Coordinates of C-alpha atoms (C1' of nucleotides) in Angstrom, one line a residue:
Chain V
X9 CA 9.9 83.5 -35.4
X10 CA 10.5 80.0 -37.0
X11 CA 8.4 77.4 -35.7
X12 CA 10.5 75.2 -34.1
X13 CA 10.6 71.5 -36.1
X14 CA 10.4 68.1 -34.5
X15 CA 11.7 64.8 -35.4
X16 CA 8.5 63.4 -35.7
X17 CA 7.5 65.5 -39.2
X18 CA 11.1 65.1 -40.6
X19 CA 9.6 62.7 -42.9
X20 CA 8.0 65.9 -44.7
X21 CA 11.0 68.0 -44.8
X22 CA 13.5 65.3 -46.9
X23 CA 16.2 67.1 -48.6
X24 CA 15.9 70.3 -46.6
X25 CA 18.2 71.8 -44.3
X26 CA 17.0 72.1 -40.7
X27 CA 17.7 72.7 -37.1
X28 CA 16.5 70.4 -34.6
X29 CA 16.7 71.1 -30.3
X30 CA 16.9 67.9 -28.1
X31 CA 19.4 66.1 -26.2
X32 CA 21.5 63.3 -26.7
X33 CA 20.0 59.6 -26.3
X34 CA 23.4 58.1 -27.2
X35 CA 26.3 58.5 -29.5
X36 CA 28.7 56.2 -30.8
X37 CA 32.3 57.6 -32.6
X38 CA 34.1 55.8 -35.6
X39 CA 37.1 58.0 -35.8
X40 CA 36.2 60.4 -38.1
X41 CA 32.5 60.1 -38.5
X42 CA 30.2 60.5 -35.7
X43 CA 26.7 59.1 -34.8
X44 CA 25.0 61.2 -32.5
X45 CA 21.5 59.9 -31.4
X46 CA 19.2 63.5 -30.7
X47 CA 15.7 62.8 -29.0
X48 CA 13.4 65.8 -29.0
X49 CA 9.9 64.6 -27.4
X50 CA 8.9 63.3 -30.5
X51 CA 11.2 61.1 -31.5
X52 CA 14.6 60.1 -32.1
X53 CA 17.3 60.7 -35.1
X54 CA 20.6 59.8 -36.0
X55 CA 22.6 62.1 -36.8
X56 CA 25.5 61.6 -39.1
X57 CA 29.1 64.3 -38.3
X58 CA 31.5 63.6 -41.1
X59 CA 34.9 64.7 -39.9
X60 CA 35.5 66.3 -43.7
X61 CA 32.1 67.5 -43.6
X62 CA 32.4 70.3 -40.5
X63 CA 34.5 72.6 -39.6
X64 CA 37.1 71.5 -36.4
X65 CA 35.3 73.3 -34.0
X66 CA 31.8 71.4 -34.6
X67 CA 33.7 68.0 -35.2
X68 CA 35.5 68.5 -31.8
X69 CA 32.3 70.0 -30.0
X70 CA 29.7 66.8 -31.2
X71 CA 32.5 64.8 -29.5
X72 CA 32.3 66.6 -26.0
X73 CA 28.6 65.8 -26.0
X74 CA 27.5 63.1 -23.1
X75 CA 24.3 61.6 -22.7
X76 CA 21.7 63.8 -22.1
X77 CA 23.3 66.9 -23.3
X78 CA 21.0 69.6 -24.8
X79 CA 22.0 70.9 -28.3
X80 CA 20.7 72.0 -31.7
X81 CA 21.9 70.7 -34.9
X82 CA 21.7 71.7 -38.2
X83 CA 21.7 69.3 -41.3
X84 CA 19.8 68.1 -44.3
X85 CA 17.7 65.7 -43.7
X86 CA 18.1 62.1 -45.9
X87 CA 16.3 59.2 -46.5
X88 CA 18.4 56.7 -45.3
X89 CA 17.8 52.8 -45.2
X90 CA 20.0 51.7 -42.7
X91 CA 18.7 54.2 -40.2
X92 CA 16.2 53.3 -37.9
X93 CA 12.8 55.1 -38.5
X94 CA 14.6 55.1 -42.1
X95 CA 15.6 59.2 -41.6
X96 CA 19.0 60.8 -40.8
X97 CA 20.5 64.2 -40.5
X98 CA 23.7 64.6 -42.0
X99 CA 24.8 67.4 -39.8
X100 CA 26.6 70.8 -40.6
X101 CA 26.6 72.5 -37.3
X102 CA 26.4 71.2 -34.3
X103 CA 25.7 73.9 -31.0
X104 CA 26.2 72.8 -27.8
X105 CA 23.1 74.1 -25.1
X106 CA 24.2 72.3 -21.7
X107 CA 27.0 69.8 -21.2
X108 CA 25.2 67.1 -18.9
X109 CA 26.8 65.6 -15.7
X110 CA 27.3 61.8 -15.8
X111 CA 23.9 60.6 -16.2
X112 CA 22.7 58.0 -13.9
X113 CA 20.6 55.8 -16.3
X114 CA 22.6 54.1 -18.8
X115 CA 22.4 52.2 -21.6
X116 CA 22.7 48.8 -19.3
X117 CA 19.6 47.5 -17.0
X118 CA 18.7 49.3 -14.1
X119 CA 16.8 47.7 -10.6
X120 CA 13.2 49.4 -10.1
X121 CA 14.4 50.9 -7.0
X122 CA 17.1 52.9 -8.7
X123 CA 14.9 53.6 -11.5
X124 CA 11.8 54.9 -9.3
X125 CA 14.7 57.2 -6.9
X126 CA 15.5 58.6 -10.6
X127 CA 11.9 58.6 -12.0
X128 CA 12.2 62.7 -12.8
X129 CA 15.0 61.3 -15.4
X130 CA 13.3 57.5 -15.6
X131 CA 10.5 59.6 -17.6
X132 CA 13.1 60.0 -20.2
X133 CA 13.4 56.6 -21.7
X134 CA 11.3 55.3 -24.6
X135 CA 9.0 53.0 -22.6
X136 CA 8.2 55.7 -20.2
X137 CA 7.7 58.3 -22.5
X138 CA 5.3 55.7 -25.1
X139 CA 3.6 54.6 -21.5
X140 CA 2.7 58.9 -20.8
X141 CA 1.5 59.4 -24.5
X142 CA -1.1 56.6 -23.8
X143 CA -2.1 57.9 -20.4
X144 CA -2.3 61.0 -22.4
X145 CA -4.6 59.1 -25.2
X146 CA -6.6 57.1 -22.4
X147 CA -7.8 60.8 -21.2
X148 CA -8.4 62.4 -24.0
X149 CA -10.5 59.3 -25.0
X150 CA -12.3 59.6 -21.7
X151 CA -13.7 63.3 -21.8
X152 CA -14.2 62.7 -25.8
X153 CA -16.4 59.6 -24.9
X154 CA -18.4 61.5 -22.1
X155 CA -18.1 64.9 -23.8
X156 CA -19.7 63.2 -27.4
X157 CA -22.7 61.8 -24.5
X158 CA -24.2 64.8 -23.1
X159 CA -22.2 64.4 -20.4
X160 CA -21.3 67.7 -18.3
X161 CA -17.5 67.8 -16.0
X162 CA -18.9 67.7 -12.6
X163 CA -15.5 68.9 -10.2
X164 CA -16.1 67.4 -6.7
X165 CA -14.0 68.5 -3.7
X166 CA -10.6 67.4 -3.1
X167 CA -11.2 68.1 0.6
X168 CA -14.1 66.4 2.4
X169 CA -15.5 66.4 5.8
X170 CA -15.9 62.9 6.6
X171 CA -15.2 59.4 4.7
X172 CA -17.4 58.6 1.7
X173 CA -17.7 55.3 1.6
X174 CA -17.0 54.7 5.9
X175 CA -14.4 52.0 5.0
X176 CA -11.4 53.1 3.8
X177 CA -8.0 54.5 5.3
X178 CA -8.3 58.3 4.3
X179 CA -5.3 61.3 4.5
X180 CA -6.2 63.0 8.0
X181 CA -4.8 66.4 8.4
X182 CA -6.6 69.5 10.5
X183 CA -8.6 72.3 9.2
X184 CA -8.8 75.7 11.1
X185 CA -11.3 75.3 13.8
X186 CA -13.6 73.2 11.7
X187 CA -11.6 70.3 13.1
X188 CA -10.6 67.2 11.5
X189 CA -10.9 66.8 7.2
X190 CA -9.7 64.3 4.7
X191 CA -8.5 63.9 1.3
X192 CA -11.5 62.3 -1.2
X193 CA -11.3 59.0 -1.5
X194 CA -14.2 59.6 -4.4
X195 CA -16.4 62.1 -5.7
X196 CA -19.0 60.1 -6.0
X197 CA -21.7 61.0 -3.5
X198 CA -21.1 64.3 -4.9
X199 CA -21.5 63.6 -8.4
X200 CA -24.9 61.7 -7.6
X201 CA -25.6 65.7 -6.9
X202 CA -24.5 66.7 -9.9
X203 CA -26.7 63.9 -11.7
X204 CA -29.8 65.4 -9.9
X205 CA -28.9 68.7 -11.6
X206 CA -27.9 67.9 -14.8
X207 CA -28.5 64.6 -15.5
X208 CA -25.1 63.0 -16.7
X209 CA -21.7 64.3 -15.2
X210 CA -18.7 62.8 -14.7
X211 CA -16.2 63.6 -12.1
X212 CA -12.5 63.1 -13.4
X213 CA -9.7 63.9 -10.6
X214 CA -7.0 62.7 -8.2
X215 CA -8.5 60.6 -5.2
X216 CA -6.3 59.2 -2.2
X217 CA -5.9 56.3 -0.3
X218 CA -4.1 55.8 3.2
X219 CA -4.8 52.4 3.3
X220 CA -1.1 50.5 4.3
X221 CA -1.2 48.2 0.6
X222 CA 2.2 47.5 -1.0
X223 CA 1.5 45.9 -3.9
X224 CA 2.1 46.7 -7.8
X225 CA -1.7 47.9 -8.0
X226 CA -1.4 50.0 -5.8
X227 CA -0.9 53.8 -5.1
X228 CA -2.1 56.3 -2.8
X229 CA -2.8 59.1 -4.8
X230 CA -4.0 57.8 -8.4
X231 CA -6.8 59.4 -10.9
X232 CA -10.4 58.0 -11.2
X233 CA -13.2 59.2 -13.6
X234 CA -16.7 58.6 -12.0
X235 CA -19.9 58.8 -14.2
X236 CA -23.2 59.5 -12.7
X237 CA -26.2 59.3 -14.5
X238 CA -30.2 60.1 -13.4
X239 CA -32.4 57.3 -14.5
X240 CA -29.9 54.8 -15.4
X241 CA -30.6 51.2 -14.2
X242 CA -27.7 48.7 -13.5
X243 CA -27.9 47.2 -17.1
X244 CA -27.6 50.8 -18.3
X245 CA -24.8 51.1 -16.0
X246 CA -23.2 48.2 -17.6
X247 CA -23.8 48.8 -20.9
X248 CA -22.4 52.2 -20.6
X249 CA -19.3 51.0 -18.7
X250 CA -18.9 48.1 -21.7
X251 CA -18.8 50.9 -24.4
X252 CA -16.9 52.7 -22.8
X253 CA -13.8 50.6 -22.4
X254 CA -14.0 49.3 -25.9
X255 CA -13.7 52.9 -27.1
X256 CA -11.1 54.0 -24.8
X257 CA -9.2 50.7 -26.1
X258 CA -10.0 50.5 -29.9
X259 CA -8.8 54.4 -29.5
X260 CA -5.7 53.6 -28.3
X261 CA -5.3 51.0 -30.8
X262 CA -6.0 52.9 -33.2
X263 CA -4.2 55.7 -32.7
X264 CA -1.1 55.2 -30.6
X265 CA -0.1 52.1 -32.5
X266 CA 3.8 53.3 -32.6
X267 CA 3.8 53.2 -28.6
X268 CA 2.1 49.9 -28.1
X269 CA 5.2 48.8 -30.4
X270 CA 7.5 50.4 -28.5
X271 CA 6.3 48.5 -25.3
X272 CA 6.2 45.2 -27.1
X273 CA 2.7 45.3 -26.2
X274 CA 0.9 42.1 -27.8
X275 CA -1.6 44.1 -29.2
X276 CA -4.1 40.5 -29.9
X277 CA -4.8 41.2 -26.2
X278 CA -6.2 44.7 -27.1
X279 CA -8.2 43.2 -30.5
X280 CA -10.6 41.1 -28.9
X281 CA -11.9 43.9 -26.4
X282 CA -15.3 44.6 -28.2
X283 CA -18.5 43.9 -27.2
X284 CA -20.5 42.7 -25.8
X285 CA -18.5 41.9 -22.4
X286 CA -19.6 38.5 -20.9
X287 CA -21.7 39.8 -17.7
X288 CA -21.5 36.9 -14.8
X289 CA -23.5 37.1 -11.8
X290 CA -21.5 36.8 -8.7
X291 CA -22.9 33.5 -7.8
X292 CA -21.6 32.2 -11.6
X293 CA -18.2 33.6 -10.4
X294 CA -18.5 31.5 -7.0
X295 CA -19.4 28.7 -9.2
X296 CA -16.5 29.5 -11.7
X297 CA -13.8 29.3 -8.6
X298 CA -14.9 26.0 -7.3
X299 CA -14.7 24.2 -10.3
X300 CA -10.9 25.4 -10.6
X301 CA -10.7 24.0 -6.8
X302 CA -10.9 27.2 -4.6
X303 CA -12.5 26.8 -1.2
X304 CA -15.0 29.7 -1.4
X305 CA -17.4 30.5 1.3
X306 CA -20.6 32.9 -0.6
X307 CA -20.7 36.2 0.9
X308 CA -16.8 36.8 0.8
X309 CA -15.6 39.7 -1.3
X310 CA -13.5 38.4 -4.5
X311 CA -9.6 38.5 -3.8
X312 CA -6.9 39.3 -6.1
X313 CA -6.1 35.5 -7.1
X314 CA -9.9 35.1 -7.5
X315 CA -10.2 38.1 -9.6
X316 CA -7.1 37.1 -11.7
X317 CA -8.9 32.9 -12.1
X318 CA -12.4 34.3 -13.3
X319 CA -10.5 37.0 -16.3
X320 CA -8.8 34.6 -17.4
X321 CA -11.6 32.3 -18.6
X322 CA -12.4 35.3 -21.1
X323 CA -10.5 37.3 -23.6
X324 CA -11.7 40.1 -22.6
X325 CA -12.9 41.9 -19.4
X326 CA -16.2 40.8 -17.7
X327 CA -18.7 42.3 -15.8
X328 CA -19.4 40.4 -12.2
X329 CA -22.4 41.8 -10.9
X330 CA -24.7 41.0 -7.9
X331 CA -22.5 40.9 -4.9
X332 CA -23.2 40.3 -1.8
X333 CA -24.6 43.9 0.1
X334 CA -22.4 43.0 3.0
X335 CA -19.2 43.3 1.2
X336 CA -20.4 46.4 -0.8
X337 CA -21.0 50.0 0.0
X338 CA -24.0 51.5 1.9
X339 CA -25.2 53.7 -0.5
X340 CA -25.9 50.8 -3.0
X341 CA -29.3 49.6 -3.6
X342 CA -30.3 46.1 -3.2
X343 CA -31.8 43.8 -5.5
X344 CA -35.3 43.6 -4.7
X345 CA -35.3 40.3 -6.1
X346 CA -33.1 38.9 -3.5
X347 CA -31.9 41.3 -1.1
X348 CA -29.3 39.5 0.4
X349 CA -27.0 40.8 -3.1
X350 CA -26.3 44.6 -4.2
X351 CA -27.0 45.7 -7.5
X352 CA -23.5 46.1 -7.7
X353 CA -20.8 45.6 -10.6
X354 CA -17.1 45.1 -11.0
X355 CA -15.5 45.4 -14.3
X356 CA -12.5 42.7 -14.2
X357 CA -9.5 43.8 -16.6
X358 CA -8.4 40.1 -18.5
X359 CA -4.0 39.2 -18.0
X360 CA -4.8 39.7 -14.1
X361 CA -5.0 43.5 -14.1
X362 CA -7.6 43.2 -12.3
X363 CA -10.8 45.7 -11.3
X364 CA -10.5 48.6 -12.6
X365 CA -14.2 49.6 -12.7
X366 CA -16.9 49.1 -9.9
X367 CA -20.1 50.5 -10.0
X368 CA -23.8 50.5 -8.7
X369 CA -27.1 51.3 -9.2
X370 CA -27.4 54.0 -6.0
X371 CA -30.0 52.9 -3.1
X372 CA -32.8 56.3 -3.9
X373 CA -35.2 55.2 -1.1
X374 CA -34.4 57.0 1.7
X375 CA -35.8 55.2 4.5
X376 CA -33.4 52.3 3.3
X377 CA -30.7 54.9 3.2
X378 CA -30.9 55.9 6.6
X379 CA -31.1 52.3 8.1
X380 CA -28.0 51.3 5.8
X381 CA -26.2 54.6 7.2
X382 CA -26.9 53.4 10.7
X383 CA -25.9 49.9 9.8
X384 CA -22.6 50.9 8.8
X385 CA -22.0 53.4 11.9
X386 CA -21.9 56.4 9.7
X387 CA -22.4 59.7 11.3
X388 CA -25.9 60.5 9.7
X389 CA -25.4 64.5 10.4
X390 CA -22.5 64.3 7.5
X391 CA -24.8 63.2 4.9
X392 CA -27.5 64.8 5.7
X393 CA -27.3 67.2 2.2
X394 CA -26.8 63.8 0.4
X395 CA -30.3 62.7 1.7
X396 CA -31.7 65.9 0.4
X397 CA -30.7 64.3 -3.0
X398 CA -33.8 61.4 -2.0
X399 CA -36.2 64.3 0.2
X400 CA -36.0 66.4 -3.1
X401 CA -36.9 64.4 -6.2
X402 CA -35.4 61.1 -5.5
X403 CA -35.0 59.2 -9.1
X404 CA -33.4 55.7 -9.6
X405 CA -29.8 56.7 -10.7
X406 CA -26.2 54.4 -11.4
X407 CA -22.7 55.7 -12.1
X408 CA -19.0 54.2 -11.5
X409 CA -15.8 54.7 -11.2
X410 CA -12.7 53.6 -13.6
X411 CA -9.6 53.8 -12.2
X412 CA -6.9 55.6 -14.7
X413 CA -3.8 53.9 -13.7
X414 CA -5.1 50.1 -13.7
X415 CA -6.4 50.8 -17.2
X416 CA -3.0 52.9 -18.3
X417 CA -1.3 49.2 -17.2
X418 CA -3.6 46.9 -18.5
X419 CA -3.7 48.8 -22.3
X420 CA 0.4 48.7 -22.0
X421 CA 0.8 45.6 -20.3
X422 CA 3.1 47.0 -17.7
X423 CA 3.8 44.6 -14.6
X424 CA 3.5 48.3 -11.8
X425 CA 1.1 50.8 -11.6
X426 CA 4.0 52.8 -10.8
X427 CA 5.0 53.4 -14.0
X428 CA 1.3 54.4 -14.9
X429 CA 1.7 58.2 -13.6
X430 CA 4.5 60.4 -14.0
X431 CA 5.0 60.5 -10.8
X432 CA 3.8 58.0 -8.3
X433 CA 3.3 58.2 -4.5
X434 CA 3.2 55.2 -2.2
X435 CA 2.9 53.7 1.1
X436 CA 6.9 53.9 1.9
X437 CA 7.6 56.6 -0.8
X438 CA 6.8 60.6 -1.9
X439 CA 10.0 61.2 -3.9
X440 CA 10.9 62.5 -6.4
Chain K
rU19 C1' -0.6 44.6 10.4
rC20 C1' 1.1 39.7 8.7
rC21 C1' 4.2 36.4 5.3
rA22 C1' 8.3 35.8 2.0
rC23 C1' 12.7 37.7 -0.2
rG24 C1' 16.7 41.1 -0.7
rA25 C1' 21.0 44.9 0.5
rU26 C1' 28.7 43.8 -2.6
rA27 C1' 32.1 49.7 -7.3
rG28 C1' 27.9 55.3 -9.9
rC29 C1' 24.5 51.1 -12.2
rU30 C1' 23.5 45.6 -13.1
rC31 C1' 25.5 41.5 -11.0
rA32 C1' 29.4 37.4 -9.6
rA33 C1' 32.6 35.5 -5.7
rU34 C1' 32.6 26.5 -2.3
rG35 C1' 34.1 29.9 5.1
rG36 C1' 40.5 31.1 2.5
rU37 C1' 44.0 37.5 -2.0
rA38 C1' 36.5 41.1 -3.4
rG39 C1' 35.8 40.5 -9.6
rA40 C1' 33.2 41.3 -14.5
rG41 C1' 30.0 44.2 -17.9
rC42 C1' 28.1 49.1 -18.4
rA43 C1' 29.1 54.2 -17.1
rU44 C1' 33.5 57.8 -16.4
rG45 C1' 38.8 59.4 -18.2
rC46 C1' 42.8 58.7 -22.0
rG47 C1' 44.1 56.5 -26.8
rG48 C1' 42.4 53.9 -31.7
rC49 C1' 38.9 53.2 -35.8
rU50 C1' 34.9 56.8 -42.3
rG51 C1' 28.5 53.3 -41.4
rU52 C1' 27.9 52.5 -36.1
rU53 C1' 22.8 50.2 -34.2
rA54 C1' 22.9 48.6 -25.8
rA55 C1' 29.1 49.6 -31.7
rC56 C1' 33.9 47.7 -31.1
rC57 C1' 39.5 47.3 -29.4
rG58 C1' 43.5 48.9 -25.7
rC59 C1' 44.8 51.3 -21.0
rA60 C1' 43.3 53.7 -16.3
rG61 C1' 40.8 55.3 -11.9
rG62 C1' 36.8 53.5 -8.9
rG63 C1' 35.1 49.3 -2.5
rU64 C1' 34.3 50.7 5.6
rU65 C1' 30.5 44.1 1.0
rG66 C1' 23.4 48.4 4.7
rC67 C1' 24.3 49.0 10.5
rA68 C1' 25.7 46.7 15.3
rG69 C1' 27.2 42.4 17.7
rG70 C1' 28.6 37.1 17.8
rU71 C1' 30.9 32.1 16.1
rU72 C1' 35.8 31.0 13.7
rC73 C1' 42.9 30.7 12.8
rA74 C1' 40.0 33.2 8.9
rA75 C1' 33.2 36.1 7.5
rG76 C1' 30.8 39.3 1.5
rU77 C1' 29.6 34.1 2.9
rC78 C1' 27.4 31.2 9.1
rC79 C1' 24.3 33.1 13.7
rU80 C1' 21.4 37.2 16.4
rG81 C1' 19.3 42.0 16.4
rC82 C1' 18.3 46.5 13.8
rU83 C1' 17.6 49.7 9.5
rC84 C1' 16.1 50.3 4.6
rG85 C1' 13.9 48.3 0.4
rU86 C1' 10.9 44.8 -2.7
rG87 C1' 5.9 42.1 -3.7
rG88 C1' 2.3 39.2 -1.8
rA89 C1' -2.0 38.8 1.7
rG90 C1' -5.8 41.8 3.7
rC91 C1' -8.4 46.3 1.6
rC92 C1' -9.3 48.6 -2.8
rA93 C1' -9.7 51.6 -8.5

RNA sequence: UCCACGAUAGCUCAAUGGUAGAGCAUGCGGCUGUUAACCGCAGGGUUGCAGGUUCAAGUCCUGCUCGUGGAGCCA
């Protein structure tokens, strides 16, 4: 069997005949010359159908082609200037697959809400396809940068017994007679277990939220990749978390250059993320939002707006660390320096995007465990295996989490995480 | 949960309280180099739902439904 060939190596194949399978992005008629628009997955062509060039049939068939139909055509392929991507197919045959219906998305602007009811055809269109080969990139840059690290995939479960962090809005639903379960919200505690085994995992999976947010950063079921490492300290923490989004970033920049374009992504943005990351302590970042005139009490947790005024006094993201424990979760350990703040850090994304990493040096003394357990009204019986992790060997340890889709909108600079996954679930919406 | 905004043709939108329109899409016709092609013709509407005010409501008022993005919370 021939190996099927796609637009996006026609540039090796000039002056050959071939046969390429797509469907039609869009065609425009002149009479007696045709321009038929053929997108594969790859790419996208124009193809040229000369009237004196083809037999009737073919002439008459490229005409009954509507947008979105499937077919193969057959041509040589020609350098050709006033092509975009500078390639054409001057076409001999033309074979019709599947005449499509009238296709909902057309050439005109569409509202998001249209767009989103249609988002198993919205994933069709250039952006959205560019936006999925990043997401593809930003993953594949993810288990390269842990996989190159001596890092092992640690899976947690998908179905837990009780809430992992005790503040957050989980999925309820029932299970057999072991009574009530939820949907992971991390897999965090659970890859703290898998640090204790083999010293550097990472968890990399879906996670869910039920918390009631409607806004365009957030989703209820989005991926997060959570490192956990034995014997890391919170500067080790950070300086892992700051190499690791300047790979991820310099490899998308690097190598999916052609979708950035695509997405008029001002890729200047992207340029500057090196490090080392400016790392402000959360008292600089209180100081920082009352000199641009915010009334800001110490001990609040950071808002959106606040979030959004510290970025953007850097070109690139910065680390807040040191929040106050109140605001943080129980299993973090305090700064024995001042206990009143967590050894606790937020990665903030610069253009507003926001957190999208927060991590901690883990509390490994397990008398302070318990108490913070029993602070936060925690059933202590559900963790009882994650206190074995201090009874047996207890070791300092750090990890965090990234979350996939803020950093998929941040690298393309789209306004929704929506349009981040293929397809996206939210608070008033499961469809398509 | 709270706040704000919105709903008119398949889609995107317009219409001072006075005959509901345009572009795109669709159908037919024209054009041998088009780039969201263009030109001509045609079909396409219970203006989200229910009330109210008025001689007259897409437009004003009330309630409801659905949606949007912001707060809170978070990645």
């Amino acid at each position: 069997m021939r190996p099927n060939i796609y637009i996006k190596d026609l540039p090796n194949h000039i002056g050959e005949e071939v046969t390429l399978k797509g469907w039609l992005f869009n065609q425009r008629s002149s009479g007696k010359v045709k321009f038929l628009i053929l997108r594969d997955g790859t790419g996208y062509i124009q193809c040229i159908v000369f009237k004196g060039n083809v037999s009737e049939e073919v002439f008459e068939n490229a005409g009954k082609l509507t947008q979105e139909s499937s077919f193969e055509i057959t041509g040589k392929v020609k350098k050709e200037d006033r092509a975009l991507g500078g390639v054409e197919l001057d076409a001999t045959d033309v074979k019709i697959v599947s005449i499509a219906e009238e296709y909902p998305i057309t050439k005109k602007e569409h509202g998001t809400e249209f767009l989103i009811d249609n988002r198993h055809l919205w994933l069709r269109s250039k952006k959205q396809v560019a936006i999925m080969r990043i997401r593809h990139r930003v993953v594949k840059a993810i288990r390269d940068f842990f996989d190159d690290r001596g890092f092992t995939l640690f899976d947690p479960p998908i179905i837990t017994p009780n809430a992992c962090e005790g503040t957050s809005t989980l999925f309820e639903f029932d299970y057999f007679d072991l009574g009530k379960a939820y949907l992971t919200q991390s897999g965090q505690l659970y890859a703290e277990a898998g640090a204790m085994a083999l010293g550097k995992v990472y968890t990399f999976g879906p996670t869910f939220r039920a918390e009631k947010s409607k806004t365009r950063r957030h989703l209820t079921e989005f991926w997060m990749v959570e490192p956990e490492m034995a014997y890391f300290n919170l500067d080790d923490d950070m300086d892992l978390a700051e190499e690791f989004l300047e790979y991820i970033v310099q490899t998308v920049l690097s190598e999916r250059k052609e979708d950035l374009e695509i997405l008029e992504r001002d890729v200047t943005k992207l340029e500057t993320v090196k490090r080392p990351f400016p790392r402000i302590s959360y008292d600089e970042a209180v100081e920082i939002l009352k000199k641009n005139g915010v009334d800001f009490e110490w001990g609040n947790d950071l808002g959106a707006t606040d979030e959004t005024i510290i970025s953007s006094q850097y070109d690139r993201p910065v680390m807040v660390h040191r929040y106050p424990s109140e605001v943080k979760a129980f299993y973090m350990k305090r700064d024995p320096e001042n206990p009143k703040v967590a050894l606790a850090v937020d990665v903030l994304a610069p253009e507003g995007y926001g957190e999208i990493i927060g991590g901690s040096q883990r509390e490994d003394d397990i008398e302070l465990l318990i108490s913070r357990i029993k602070e936060h009204n925690l059933p202590q019986s559900f963790f009882e295996w994650y206190l074995d992790l201090r009874r047996f060997g207890s070791v300092p340890h750090s990890g965090f989490g990234l979350g996939l889709e803020r950093t998929v909108s941040w690298i393309c600079g789209i306004d929704h995480l929506r349009e981040a996954i293929p397809f996206p679930r939210m608070i008033y919406r499961n469809t398509p």
